[in-house]
GROMACS .gro file of C-alpha atoms in nm:
model
  225
    1MET     CA    1   0.008   0.014   0.000
    2ALA     CA    2   0.139   0.330  -0.100
    3PRO     CA    3   0.188   0.578   0.193
    4LEU     CA    4  -0.038   0.870   0.210
    5ARG     CA    5   0.134   1.191   0.104
    6VAL     CA    6   0.080   1.478   0.350
    7LEU     CA    7   0.196   1.855   0.310
    8CYS     CA    8   0.353   1.973   0.625
    9VAL     CA    9   0.305   2.353   0.728
   10HIS     CA   10   0.540   2.463   1.007
   11GLY     CA   11   0.475   2.723   1.264
   12TYR     CA   12   0.552   3.094   1.308
   13ARG     CA   13   0.939   3.159   1.346
   14GLN     CA   14   1.012   2.830   1.174
   15ASN     CA   15   1.076   2.699   0.812
   16GLY     CA   16   1.037   2.372   0.639
   17ALA     CA   17   1.390   2.259   0.717
   18SER     CA   18   1.369   2.333   1.094
   19PHE     CA   19   1.012   2.175   1.110
   20ARG     CA   20   1.127   1.874   0.929
   21ASP     CA   21   1.401   1.827   1.191
   22LYS     CA   22   1.169   1.879   1.485
   23THR     CA   23   0.923   1.623   1.349
   24GLY     CA   24   1.169   1.330   1.305
   25ALA     CA   25   1.008   1.118   1.585
   26LEU     CA   26   0.657   1.157   1.395
   27ARG     CA   27   0.826   1.054   1.054
   28LYS     CA   28   0.968   0.748   1.211
   29LEU     CA   29   0.642   0.661   1.411
   30LEU     CA   30   0.434   0.688   1.097
   31LYS     CA   31   0.684   0.588   0.824
   32LYS     CA   32   0.479   0.286   0.714
   33GLN     CA   33   0.171   0.505   0.653
   34VAL     CA   34   0.270   0.836   0.548
   35GLU     CA   35   0.523   1.038   0.347
   36LEU     CA   36   0.567   1.408   0.493
   37VAL     CA   37   0.642   1.671   0.241
   38TYR     CA   38   0.756   1.995   0.393
   39MET     CA   39   0.722   2.367   0.253
   40THR     CA   40   0.830   2.701   0.368
   41ALA     CA   41   0.614   3.007   0.438
   42PRO     CA   42   0.685   3.318   0.188
   43LEU     CA   43   0.678   3.574   0.481
   44LYS     CA   44   1.021   3.646   0.641
   45VAL     CA   45   1.015   3.756   0.998
   46GLU     CA   46   1.262   4.011   1.102
   47HIS     CA   47   1.440   3.983   1.425
   48ASP     CA   48   1.377   4.278   1.650
   49ARG     CA   49   1.702   4.332   1.823
   50ASN     CA   50   1.540   4.533   2.086
   51ALA     CA   51   1.269   4.290   2.172
   52GLU     CA   52   1.249   4.015   2.434
   53VAL     CA   53   1.383   3.677   2.298
   54PRO     CA   54   1.052   3.547   2.110
   55VAL     CA   55   0.886   3.226   2.214
   56LYS     CA   56   0.946   3.000   1.954
   57GLU     CA   57   0.691   2.759   1.848
   58ASN     CA   58   0.865   2.457   1.952
   59ASP     CA   59   1.002   2.326   2.275
   60SER     CA   60   1.362   2.272   2.134
   61VAL     CA   61   1.679   2.454   2.050
   62PRO     CA   62   1.714   2.533   1.678
   63GLY     CA   63   1.790   2.206   1.481
   64PRO     CA   64   2.054   2.169   1.217
   65GLY     CA   65   1.794   2.291   0.966
   66GLY     CA   66   1.819   2.632   1.165
   67ASP     CA   67   1.529   2.864   1.268
   68GLU     CA   68   1.752   3.180   1.163
   69ASP     CA   69   1.543   3.175   0.845
   70SER     CA   70   1.233   3.253   1.045
   71ARG     CA   71   0.908   3.262   0.823
   72GLY     CA   72   0.550   3.302   0.889
   73TRP     CA   73   0.204   3.265   0.708
   74TRP     CA   74   0.057   3.598   0.822
   75PHE     CA   75   0.131   3.893   1.044
   76SER     CA   76  -0.140   4.000   1.287
   77ASP     CA   77   0.041   4.330   1.344
   78THR     CA   78   0.064   4.489   0.990
   79VAL     CA   79   0.297   4.775   1.079
   80ALA     CA   80   0.562   4.574   1.304
   81ARG     CA   81   0.516   4.280   1.054
   82SER     CA   82   0.498   4.058   1.352
   83PHE     CA   83   0.234   3.799   1.473
   84SER     CA   84   0.075   3.692   1.822
   85ALA     CA   85  -0.211   3.426   1.833
   86GLN     CA   86  -0.366   3.636   2.110
   87GLN     CA   87  -0.344   3.972   1.906
   88GLN     CA   88  -0.697   4.112   1.805
   89CYS     CA   89  -0.686   4.271   1.470
   90GLU     CA   90  -0.892   4.421   1.202
   91GLU     CA   91  -0.683   4.296   0.918
   92SER     CA   92  -0.363   4.099   0.855
   93LEU     CA   93  -0.064   4.100   0.611
   94GLY     CA   94   0.048   3.846   0.404
   95LEU     CA   95  -0.226   3.578   0.375
   96ASP     CA   96  -0.291   3.583   0.019
   97GLU     CA   97   0.069   3.542  -0.047
   98SER     CA   98   0.081   3.236   0.165
   99VAL     CA   99  -0.221   3.078   0.011
  100ALA     CA  100  -0.060   3.121  -0.350
  101THR     CA  101   0.264   2.978  -0.206
  102VAL     CA  102   0.059   2.654  -0.111
  103ARG     CA  103  -0.119   2.648  -0.430
  104GLU     CA  104   0.226   2.641  -0.608
  105ALA     CA  105   0.348   2.398  -0.371
  106VAL     CA  106   0.039   2.153  -0.448
  107LYS     CA  107   0.100   2.211  -0.823
  108ALA     CA  108   0.468   2.119  -0.806
  109GLN     CA  109   0.492   1.871  -0.547
  110GLY     CA  110   0.125   1.716  -0.520
  111PRO     CA  111  -0.092   1.554  -0.529
  112PHE     CA  112  -0.127   1.535  -0.156
  113ASP     CA  113  -0.390   1.314   0.023
  114GLY     CA  114  -0.357   1.548   0.345
  115ILE     CA  115  -0.221   1.830   0.502
  116LEU     CA  116  -0.048   1.878   0.873
  117GLY     CA  117  -0.001   2.208   1.033
  118PHE     CA  118   0.165   2.307   1.361
  119SER     CA  119   0.062   2.628   1.583
  120GLN     CA  120   0.006   2.928   1.327
  121GLY     CA  121   0.054   2.654   1.056
  122ALA     CA  122  -0.223   2.461   1.204
  123ALA     CA  123  -0.453   2.791   1.226
  124PHE     CA  124  -0.343   2.838   0.846
  125VAL     CA  125  -0.469   2.477   0.766
  126ALA     CA  126  -0.778   2.532   0.890
  127MET     CA  127  -0.824   2.845   0.672
  128LEU     CA  128  -0.696   2.645   0.362
  129CYS     CA  129  -0.957   2.359   0.435
  130SER     CA  130  -1.223   2.639   0.447
  131LEU     CA  131  -1.114   2.760   0.108
  132GLN     CA  132  -1.124   2.419  -0.020
  133GLU     CA  133  -1.463   2.367   0.070
  134GLN     CA  134  -1.597   2.714  -0.051
  135LYS     CA  135  -1.445   2.578  -0.387
  136VAL     CA  136  -1.240   2.893  -0.449
  137GLU     CA  137  -0.907   2.685  -0.481
  138PRO     CA  138  -0.945   2.408  -0.731
  139GLU     CA  139  -0.591   2.300  -0.681
  140PHE     CA  140  -0.663   2.206  -0.313
  141ASN     CA  141  -0.800   1.860  -0.282
  142PHE     CA  142  -0.701   1.747   0.049
  143ARG     CA  143  -0.869   1.462   0.218
  144PHE     CA  144  -0.805   1.533   0.573
  145ALA     CA  145  -0.638   1.763   0.796
  146ILE     CA  146  -0.398   1.704   1.107
  147LEU     CA  147  -0.398   2.038   1.318
  148VAL     CA  148  -0.139   2.051   1.601
  149ALA     CA  149  -0.159   2.335   1.849
  150GLY     CA  150  -0.423   2.490   1.654
  151PHE     CA  151  -0.633   2.787   1.714
  152ARG     CA  152  -0.896   3.033   1.574
  153SER     CA  153  -0.746   3.346   1.423
  154ALA     CA  154  -0.828   3.649   1.632
  155CYS     CA  155  -0.837   3.860   1.326
  156ARG     CA  156  -1.158   3.998   1.236
  157GLU     CA  157  -1.113   3.955   0.842
  158HIS     CA  158  -1.047   3.582   0.899
  159GLN     CA  159  -1.393   3.531   1.074
  160ASN     CA  160  -1.557   3.418   0.746
  161PHE     CA  161  -1.335   3.097   0.759
  162TYR     CA  162  -1.549   2.986   1.043
  163SER     CA  163  -1.883   3.064   0.918
  164ALA     CA  164  -1.974   2.688   0.862
  165PRO     CA  165  -1.853   2.377   1.010
  166LEU     CA  166  -1.609   2.215   0.789
  167GLN     CA  167  -1.685   1.854   0.640
  168MET     CA  168  -1.282   1.794   0.610
  169PRO     CA  169  -1.215   1.502   0.837
  170SER     CA  170  -0.968   1.631   1.106
  171LEU     CA  171  -0.750   1.522   1.391
  172HIS     CA  172  -0.671   1.792   1.645
  173VAL     CA  173  -0.382   1.738   1.869
  174PHE     CA  174  -0.299   1.975   2.171
  175GLY     CA  175  -0.094   1.957   2.502
  176LEU     CA  176  -0.202   2.048   2.834
  177GLU     CA  177   0.101   2.222   2.924
  178ASP     CA  178   0.133   2.411   2.612
  179ARG     CA  179   0.216   2.767   2.723
  180VAL     CA  180   0.233   2.925   2.381
  181ILE     CA  181  -0.121   2.789   2.238
  182PRO     CA  182  -0.282   2.706   2.571
  183ASP     CA  183  -0.532   2.410   2.507
  184ASN     CA  184  -0.839   2.628   2.542
  185MET     CA  185  -0.735   2.803   2.224
  186SER     CA  186  -0.732   2.467   2.057
  187ARG     CA  187  -1.072   2.352   2.202
  188GLU     CA  188  -1.208   2.675   2.039
  189LEU     CA  189  -1.122   2.545   1.705
  190LEU     CA  190  -1.301   2.227   1.737
  191PRO     CA  191  -1.647   2.364   1.672
  192SER     CA  192  -1.521   2.477   1.321
  193PHE     CA  193  -1.512   2.115   1.202
  194GLN     CA  194  -1.817   1.889   1.168
  195ASP     CA  195  -1.649   1.559   1.346
  196PRO     CA  196  -1.308   1.646   1.479
  197GLN     CA  197  -1.099   1.366   1.617
  198VAL     CA  198  -0.903   1.460   1.928
  199LEU     CA  199  -0.555   1.356   2.054
  200ILE     CA  200  -0.480   1.529   2.381
  201HIS     CA  201  -0.116   1.471   2.537
  202PRO     CA  202   0.010   1.580   2.867
  203GLY     CA  203   0.311   1.777   2.716
  204GLY     CA  204   0.377   2.124   2.586
  205HIS     CA  205   0.404   2.316   2.243
  206PHE     CA  206   0.527   2.028   2.012
  207VAL     CA  207   0.432   1.758   1.769
  208PRO     CA  208   0.386   1.446   2.001
  209ALA     CA  209   0.511   1.113   1.847
  210ALA     CA  210   0.527   0.883   2.142
  211SER     CA  211   0.457   0.518   2.099
  212ALA     CA  212   0.144   0.585   2.310
  213HIS     CA  213   0.008   0.823   2.037
  214ARG     CA  214   0.074   0.589   1.746
  215GLN     CA  215  -0.250   0.413   1.768
  216THR     CA  216  -0.450   0.743   1.739
  217TYR     CA  217  -0.253   0.867   1.444
  218GLN     CA  218  -0.305   0.522   1.278
  219ASP     CA  219  -0.669   0.472   1.343
  220PHE     CA  220  -0.730   0.821   1.192
  221LEU     CA  221  -0.512   0.767   0.878
  222LYS     CA  222  -0.627   0.418   0.801
  223ARG     CA  223  -0.955   0.557   0.677
  224PHE     CA  224  -0.791   0.735   0.388
  225GLN     CA  225  -0.560   0.436   0.294
   0.00000   0.00000   0.00000
């Protein structure tokens, strides 16, 4: 049986290479079921020398892929070109460019069976699922979504993505000790999907891939094999 091809969408201040490094355990856990394909967001995140050290969207030190090339999918502060999941905003910056980048990745590297997102990437995946169901992105043909530490965007212009529960089969993964995206923020995204499956782990802000989680991932994925 051919493995399912899954497009992987990294978190804010990560890139495709660094996210690949941080999900090695997941690749190993699911190597018989899935082939994970990584892409990088188009928006470059500038480092503010005067700011506090930003909380990176992972619980580990920069891997060999390097987080030096920090990227994001949209900015909630259009002036500072920065992002915070908690920031209420009227409009965002860069989302259209990011959707176009996914469109190109699907054309160049697809087809994909599913899509996986982490943190800001998971919030973005929910938006991509909405665009697919609204039939405004004919290139998108994902059969399932895995959202790790996802959340509803607090930006007013994004609220149309949550107008109707999505039919897309989804697995929502979040940690009870997550300090970057607290689990209540991930729970708020669940009603945006018709039949959300849930995997809760006791840890923090990372993609869990312990043997204890294998069965939940496998049970979800085998529906599409």
